[in-house]
Amino acid sequence: MNELVRQHTALDDSDLEWLHLLVSEWQLLSDLSFADLVLWVPTRDGTRYVSVAQMRPNTGPTSYQDDMVGHLVPRGRRPMLDAALDEGRIVREGDPEWREEVPVRVESIPVRREGRVLGVIARNTNLLTVRTPSRLELTYLQSASDLAQMIAAGAFPFPNQQVDMDASPRVGDGLIRLDADGVVQYASPNALSAYHRLGLAADLVGHHLGQTTAELAPTRGPVDEALAKVASGWAPREFEIEANDGVIQFRAIPLKPKGTRIGSLVLLRDVTELRRRERELITKDATIREIHHRVKNNLQTVAALLRLQARRIESERGREALEEAVRRVGSIAIVHETLSQNLDERVEFDDIADRVLAMVAEISPGKVTGRRSGRFGILDAEVATPLSMVLTEILQNALEHGFQQGDTGTVEVSAVRGGTARDARLLVTVQDDGIGLPEGFDPHRSGNLGLQIVRTLVEGELGGSFDMVPAPERGTRVILDIPVRAQK
């Protein structure tokens, strides 16, 4: 709509914002009217109309099989559009039009803002299935007529009240029509069922909706007075009520077709099951995060016990082995700490990589600097946990075997995401400028425990590949190629 309005019309940004506000609301008018709506705006030179938006009803058959958005119509071809635009009134004159052997009643509703007519809504009703209307349908049509008059007068939609139609109650969910005093004139079957869910045993018609709603709500005191007023439809509001194990979502719409409030529409929907599932998900998320938090704490306790044991052991090799175990446990704890702060089982791995790099750098025998380039991005927990251990082992191996006491150097971890949506890959390279690999060294046959762990995790658990080769100039390069889920 933005592109069409700016390309063809003279409307400014504030006018366009009003049209957006209208379009966010007009599913309501379409459903109440049982009719298609097409918004026509005059072009900049005033010789044509351009259709910038279209809506089909959920309550009846469409009268337009084709998409009308973007169509241009010369002025004079549709006299009802001209009359509504020029005279600023709703135009209903004329015989039904026939479209593909379907009779269609056409009406034109001017869209007014601050005294100016911005465009015209063409309301097209398919008359093929017309029959004697029920009480519900008559209420729908009367409410639609009131809303149309408010649009023509510039009183609807309500400023600063843009509604998310996907989240708000719709006409078919439940509708109540109130008079000017807030007394129920009509309640649809779905609306009545929703009130029964709140604990109402009687009928709604003839009762004051605000007072009835306040009596059903569990709170008492000043809140009741505010709730009674809101539920009476005095102002455009959305709210929810929870009572008797039921949760009902409300939307109140004051009706002022001639400038004076004659009543209100109240749309409502039973969202009990939806809210119950949301609470279950929140509880589940909180439980998962608490589990990760406790696992992290337990791992840190294990690491602390291993440190105590390492201090008491006299064997140098035994102490080194326990210190390696502390770092392995610590790398897993970092992942669980990150997962305990997220709502899903995915983590931003760059922070984990930096923390692992800092943790392993503490064992450096000399002045070795660690750095990271590129981005790991977001990874699933089942990838992040083994990858953190792999990274720990590779860095530990580089610092222990690539440098000697007093050496200076650099260890760089680089990460590149690539591949396709179906075959996303993560290429990780760890390169140092240390003394390099021994002559004839084969990383795939080495009995080193750390490299055995790397091979097992990369090839077995992560389904990737691992290689260790001499760096181009000096030192060692380790290459990991791991399949991952594409980032969103």
XYZ file of C-alpha atoms in Angstrom:
488
model
C 0.000 0.000 0.000
C 2.853 2.415 0.786
C 4.273 2.056 -2.706
C 0.908 2.493 -4.455
C -0.064 5.548 -2.387
C 3.278 7.283 -2.883
C 3.483 6.440 -6.567
C -0.038 7.428 -7.618
C -1.558 9.786 -5.052
C -0.938 13.131 -3.347
C -1.529 11.828 0.204
C 1.109 12.673 2.803
C 2.603 10.372 5.451
C -0.001 11.256 8.075
C -2.782 10.396 5.612
C -1.045 7.121 4.794
C -0.795 6.323 8.491
C -4.576 6.846 8.796
C -5.163 4.423 5.928
C -2.919 1.869 7.647
C -4.944 2.328 10.825
C -8.145 1.782 8.837
C -6.824 -1.326 7.109
C -5.743 -2.789 10.448
C -9.396 -2.533 11.572
C -11.496 -3.171 8.493
C -11.672 -6.962 8.781
C -14.287 -6.090 11.414
C -16.352 -4.084 8.903
C -15.970 -6.776 6.245
C -17.160 -9.548 8.562
C -20.085 -7.536 9.929
C -21.143 -6.594 6.385
C -20.678 -10.095 4.898
C -18.969 -8.141 2.105
C -15.688 -7.577 0.284
C -13.996 -4.228 0.806
C -11.755 -2.432 -1.693
C -10.064 0.858 -0.798
C -9.896 3.273 -3.746
C -7.783 6.438 -3.570
C -7.882 9.203 -6.225
C -4.669 9.660 -8.193
C -2.522 12.764 -7.992
C -4.099 14.341 -11.117
C -7.649 13.414 -10.038
C -8.451 11.550 -13.273
C -8.373 8.008 -11.906
C -8.670 5.846 -8.799
C -6.106 3.292 -7.645
C -7.063 0.360 -5.400
C -4.535 0.191 -2.572
C -6.021 -2.512 -0.309
C -8.595 -5.293 -0.335
C -10.343 -7.429 2.295
C -12.561 -10.513 1.974
C -15.110 -11.515 4.626
C -14.760 -14.532 6.911
C -18.537 -14.622 7.345
C -19.758 -14.939 3.749
C -18.852 -15.659 0.105
C -16.526 -13.310 -1.732
C -17.656 -11.200 -4.641
C -14.120 -10.795 -6.013
C -12.231 -13.891 -7.076
C -9.337 -11.795 -8.368
C -6.909 -9.576 -6.504
C -7.953 -5.954 -7.043
C -4.935 -4.269 -5.441
C -3.073 -2.081 -7.924
C -5.968 -1.705 -10.382
C -6.526 1.733 -11.919
C -10.023 2.920 -12.856
C -10.793 6.155 -14.768
C -12.962 8.675 -12.971
C -16.537 8.491 -14.326
C -16.552 4.745 -14.889
C -17.892 4.094 -11.388
C -20.317 6.926 -10.554
C -20.832 5.734 -6.970
C -17.133 6.257 -6.224
C -17.351 9.762 -7.689
C -20.444 10.622 -5.630
C -18.965 9.337 -2.366
C -15.697 11.229 -2.967
C -17.276 14.499 -4.110
C -20.220 14.618 -1.703
C -18.588 12.915 1.275
C -21.549 10.645 1.936
C -22.318 6.930 1.827
C -23.812 6.051 -1.556
C -26.128 3.045 -1.854
C -28.139 3.918 -4.959
C -28.170 1.725 -8.047
C -29.078 -1.795 -9.100
C -26.878 -4.803 -8.275
C -23.984 -5.499 -10.627
C -23.570 -8.899 -12.263
C -20.127 -10.477 -12.088
C -19.719 -13.919 -13.621
C -23.463 -14.565 -13.165
C -23.306 -13.455 -9.531
C -25.385 -10.435 -8.404
C -23.328 -8.022 -6.307
C -24.641 -5.067 -4.328
C -22.136 -2.198 -4.377
C -21.941 0.619 -1.842
C -19.390 3.404 -1.463
C -18.165 4.696 1.908
C -15.997 7.840 2.006
C -12.889 7.645 4.198
C -12.648 10.937 6.065
C -9.777 12.325 8.116
C -9.794 15.791 9.705
C -12.542 16.994 7.376
C -10.928 15.714 4.143
C -12.016 12.666 2.146
C -8.889 10.590 1.487
C -10.508 7.826 -0.518
C -13.532 5.571 -0.828
C -14.257 2.051 0.411
C -16.271 0.034 -2.096
C -18.359 -2.492 -0.157
C -19.367 -5.409 -2.415
C -21.904 -7.940 -1.161
C -22.460 -11.264 -2.920
C -26.267 -11.629 -3.178
C -26.284 -15.173 -4.538
C -27.025 -16.729 -1.143
C -29.330 -14.010 0.198
C -32.065 -15.309 2.517
C -34.151 -14.034 5.394
C -31.553 -12.794 7.896
C -31.419 -14.135 11.446
C -31.230 -11.982 14.568
C -27.447 -12.426 14.586
C -27.133 -11.313 10.951
C -29.393 -8.308 11.521
C -27.208 -7.270 14.464
C -24.113 -7.690 12.308
C -25.558 -5.549 9.509
C -26.770 -2.800 11.855
C -23.355 -2.669 13.520
C -21.670 -2.544 10.109
C -23.924 0.371 9.119
C -22.954 2.253 12.294
C -19.242 1.672 11.667
C -19.587 2.782 8.037
C -21.166 6.053 9.157
C -18.324 6.553 11.649
C -15.744 6.009 8.873
C -17.577 8.512 6.692
C -17.557 11.017 9.560
C -13.868 10.454 10.388
C -14.711 8.947 13.807
C -13.380 5.461 13.029
C -10.787 4.019 13.311
C -9.796 5.372 16.702
C -6.505 7.318 16.696
C -3.610 5.684 18.575
C -5.601 2.465 18.852
C -4.030 0.276 16.160
C -5.182 -3.290 16.717
C -3.410 -6.547 15.974
C -6.229 -8.416 14.275
C -4.393 -11.728 14.646
C -4.458 -11.372 18.431
C -7.769 -9.513 18.949
C -11.189 -11.167 19.102
C -12.990 -11.432 15.764
C -16.664 -11.114 14.956
C -17.202 -14.881 14.814
C -15.527 -15.450 18.187
C -18.352 -13.741 20.049
C -20.272 -10.455 19.765
C -22.400 -8.468 22.175
C -24.402 -5.362 21.219
C -25.026 -2.844 24.000
C -27.330 0.161 24.156
C -26.189 3.598 25.316
C -26.623 2.597 28.998
C -24.487 -0.530 28.641
C -27.425 -2.944 28.695
C -27.135 -6.028 26.481
C -29.417 -5.896 23.437
C -28.008 -9.004 21.763
C -25.398 -11.652 22.578
C -24.255 -14.202 20.024
C -24.188 -17.898 21.010
C -20.380 -17.856 21.230
C -20.457 -14.780 23.468
C -22.999 -16.414 25.757
C -20.857 -19.569 25.947
C -17.864 -17.452 26.927
C -19.818 -15.892 29.810
C -21.009 -19.313 30.908
C -17.306 -20.229 31.079
C -16.847 -17.332 33.515
C -19.640 -18.707 35.690
C -22.780 -16.934 34.442
C -25.864 -19.144 34.776
C -28.482 -16.782 33.290
C -28.996 -15.100 29.910
C -27.182 -11.835 29.122
C -29.898 -9.948 27.237
C -31.436 -7.211 29.382
C -28.564 -7.197 31.897
C -25.995 -4.452 32.357
C -22.823 -5.966 30.928
C -20.402 -3.945 33.051
C -22.070 -4.825 36.344
C -22.497 -8.470 35.362
C -18.838 -8.723 34.345
C -17.626 -7.048 37.547
C -19.687 -9.508 39.632
C -18.088 -12.465 37.839
C -14.544 -11.134 38.223
C -12.696 -12.316 41.368
C -11.559 -8.819 42.455
C -13.550 -6.396 44.563
C -13.413 -2.660 45.318
C -12.310 0.192 43.027
C -11.169 -2.271 40.344
C -14.766 -3.404 39.979
C -15.905 0.117 39.122
C -13.227 0.505 36.448
C -13.987 -2.958 35.051
C -17.715 -2.223 34.981
C -17.114 0.962 32.994
C -14.685 -0.646 30.538
C -16.979 -3.641 29.969
C -19.842 -1.235 29.305
C -18.064 -0.035 26.181
C -17.578 3.614 27.130
C -14.160 3.740 25.482
C -12.199 1.665 22.958
C -10.327 -0.829 25.120
C -8.947 -4.363 25.122
C -8.798 -6.344 28.336
C -8.977 -9.860 29.763
C -10.960 -11.364 32.616
C -10.082 -14.572 34.446
C -12.718 -16.215 36.598
C -14.021 -19.695 37.333
C -10.916 -21.214 35.625
C -11.831 -19.421 32.394
C -10.024 -16.582 30.615
C -11.974 -14.326 28.248
C -10.429 -11.659 26.016
C -12.564 -8.565 25.370
C -12.538 -5.681 22.939
C -14.961 -2.778 23.395
C -15.876 -0.498 20.476
C -18.101 2.555 21.164
C -20.622 3.259 18.380
C -21.096 6.942 17.488
C -22.537 6.983 13.951
C -23.832 10.559 14.261
C -21.369 11.894 16.795
C -23.336 10.761 19.832
C -22.777 7.413 21.495
C -25.744 5.126 20.803
C -24.208 1.974 22.223
C -21.210 -0.300 21.879
C -19.939 -3.472 20.313
C -18.085 -5.905 22.538
C -16.108 -8.653 20.820
C -14.913 -11.479 23.011
C -13.059 -14.741 22.706
C -12.494 -17.663 25.033
C -8.691 -17.867 25.360
C -8.635 -20.275 28.316
C -6.769 -23.041 26.494
C -4.413 -20.570 24.810
C -3.414 -19.006 28.133
C -3.077 -22.438 29.742
C -0.635 -23.518 27.014
C 1.298 -20.254 27.352
C 1.665 -20.840 31.095
C 2.780 -24.407 30.483
C 5.399 -23.175 28.039
C 6.600 -20.517 30.486
C 6.795 -23.142 33.235
C 8.600 -25.533 30.900
C 11.078 -22.838 29.844
C 11.717 -21.898 33.461
C 12.205 -25.559 34.385
C 14.669 -26.131 31.539
C 16.647 -23.042 32.487
C 16.680 -24.108 36.117
C 17.967 -27.546 35.095
C 20.801 -25.981 33.093
C 21.580 -23.694 36.031
C 21.775 -26.639 38.430
C 23.874 -28.702 36.004
C 26.272 -25.747 35.741
C 26.470 -25.497 39.530
C 27.059 -29.227 39.863
C 29.800 -29.157 37.234
C 31.470 -26.261 39.010
C 31.327 -28.268 42.255
C 32.948 -31.237 40.496
C 35.656 -28.924 39.111
C 36.295 -27.527 42.581
C 36.646 -31.061 44.034
C 39.060 -31.989 41.252
C 41.149 -28.888 42.024
C 41.299 -29.857 45.702
C 42.348 -33.347 44.736
C 45.007 -31.987 42.368
C 46.547 -29.923 45.169
C 46.874 -32.984 47.406
C 48.387 -35.318 44.819
C 52.181 -35.542 44.731
C 52.590 -36.955 41.207
C 53.195 -34.193 38.649
C 51.547 -36.213 35.862
C 48.565 -36.980 38.078
C 48.159 -33.299 38.954
C 48.304 -32.299 35.272
C 45.699 -34.929 34.410
C 43.333 -33.601 37.067
C 43.858 -30.007 35.899
C 42.987 -31.072 32.337
C 39.816 -32.674 33.682
C 38.963 -29.409 35.458
C 39.184 -27.518 32.160
C 37.056 -30.121 30.365
C 34.369 -29.888 33.007
C 34.634 -26.096 32.933
C 34.020 -25.900 29.176
C 30.786 -27.885 29.560
C 29.737 -25.690 32.502
C 30.122 -22.578 30.333
C 27.613 -23.971 27.805
C 25.068 -24.831 30.513
C 25.480 -21.386 32.063
C 24.665 -19.809 28.685
C 21.684 -22.139 28.162
C 20.337 -21.233 31.612
C 19.944 -17.638 30.405
C 18.098 -18.449 27.149
C 14.482 -19.252 26.340
C 15.381 -21.953 23.826
C 17.992 -24.666 23.402
C 20.202 -22.524 21.160
C 23.174 -20.400 22.160
C 25.304 -17.623 20.718
C 28.586 -19.552 20.592
C 30.940 -16.594 20.092
C 30.768 -15.705 23.783
C 31.402 -19.341 24.733
C 34.414 -19.510 22.390
C 35.876 -16.343 23.937
C 35.449 -17.693 27.466
C 36.984 -21.062 26.561
C 39.901 -19.237 24.927
C 40.435 -17.152 28.057
C 40.155 -20.189 30.349
C 42.690 -22.260 28.404
C 45.075 -19.307 27.994
C 45.633 -19.399 31.759
C 47.781 -22.540 31.313
C 50.037 -20.904 28.718
C 53.698 -21.691 29.480
C 54.809 -18.355 28.014
C 53.314 -15.091 26.819
C 50.902 -16.537 24.260
C 48.024 -14.363 23.054
C 44.685 -15.864 22.063
C 42.244 -14.198 19.682
C 39.106 -14.999 17.679
C 38.045 -13.937 14.207
C 34.803 -14.568 12.324
C 31.523 -15.669 13.909
C 30.346 -19.041 15.126
C 26.818 -17.671 15.335
C 23.865 -19.395 16.976
C 24.241 -23.140 17.558
C 21.965 -25.827 18.955
C 22.815 -27.103 22.431
C 23.630 -30.577 21.082
C 26.291 -28.956 18.878
C 27.523 -26.332 21.351
C 28.335 -28.740 24.187
C 30.641 -31.134 22.289
C 32.109 -28.254 20.261
C 33.103 -26.419 23.461
C 34.936 -29.555 24.619
C 36.604 -29.965 21.228
C 37.721 -26.337 21.268
C 39.084 -26.756 24.804
C 41.111 -29.837 23.826
C 42.543 -28.260 20.668
C 43.543 -25.025 22.421
C 44.986 -26.900 25.358
C 46.977 -29.117 23.005
C 48.284 -26.086 21.065
C 49.438 -24.272 24.201
C 50.982 -27.314 25.887
C 52.792 -28.816 22.881
C 53.265 -25.819 20.570
C 55.084 -23.519 22.971
C 57.783 -23.869 25.580
C 58.366 -21.984 28.799
C 59.032 -18.317 28.049
C 57.892 -18.448 24.405
C 55.732 -15.707 22.924
C 53.231 -16.344 20.192
C 49.625 -16.331 19.051
C 46.765 -18.816 18.848
C 43.902 -17.722 16.610
C 40.472 -19.289 16.420
C 38.535 -18.438 13.252
C 34.985 -19.471 12.336
C 33.092 -19.213 9.050
C 29.451 -20.140 8.425
C 28.715 -21.332 4.915
C 26.920 -23.825 2.735
C 23.231 -23.779 1.801
C 20.005 -23.799 3.790
C 19.890 -27.571 3.370
C 23.583 -28.134 4.003
C 24.790 -25.403 6.355
C 28.383 -25.845 7.516
C 30.644 -24.381 10.173
C 34.338 -24.262 9.314
C 36.537 -23.748 12.396
C 40.287 -23.200 12.163
C 42.657 -23.086 15.137
C 46.146 -21.951 14.149
C 49.222 -21.279 16.255
C 52.723 -20.053 15.400
C 54.474 -22.459 17.750
C 57.097 -25.129 17.069
C 54.854 -27.172 14.779
C 54.149 -30.898 14.476
C 56.774 -33.603 15.061
C 58.150 -35.413 12.027
C 55.795 -38.124 10.806
C 52.999 -37.127 13.207
C 49.544 -38.538 12.271
C 46.676 -36.907 14.211
C 44.285 -39.717 13.243
C 46.442 -42.367 14.907
C 47.841 -40.432 17.826
C 47.292 -41.984 21.244
C 47.043 -38.550 22.894
C 43.880 -38.545 25.042
C 42.946 -35.007 24.013
C 43.099 -35.839 20.300
C 41.142 -39.047 20.887
C 38.412 -36.958 22.519
C 38.465 -34.520 19.571
C 38.206 -37.306 16.990
C 35.388 -39.047 18.839
C 33.325 -35.897 19.334
C 33.860 -34.353 15.876
C 33.438 -37.484 13.775
C 31.080 -39.466 15.991
C 28.838 -36.940 17.769
C 28.993 -33.911 15.475
C 29.173 -35.817 12.184
C 31.997 -33.627 10.890
C 35.635 -33.959 9.892
C 38.881 -33.161 11.716
C 42.409 -32.608 10.442
C 45.689 -31.292 11.832
C 48.321 -30.017 9.389
C 51.428 -27.789 9.446
C 50.601 -24.075 9.166
C 51.756 -22.358 5.917
C 54.623 -20.471 7.569
C 55.115 -21.831 11.069
C 53.159 -23.714 13.681
C 50.115 -25.960 13.415
C 46.673 -25.607 11.899
C 43.646 -27.635 13.045
C 40.617 -27.681 10.739
C 37.090 -28.669 11.765
C 34.222 -28.964 9.262
C 30.901 -29.468 11.058
C 27.295 -29.596 9.750
C 24.996 -27.176 11.564
C 21.432 -25.899 11.318
C 21.081 -22.773 9.169
C 20.773 -19.527 11.145
C 17.437 -17.679 11.158
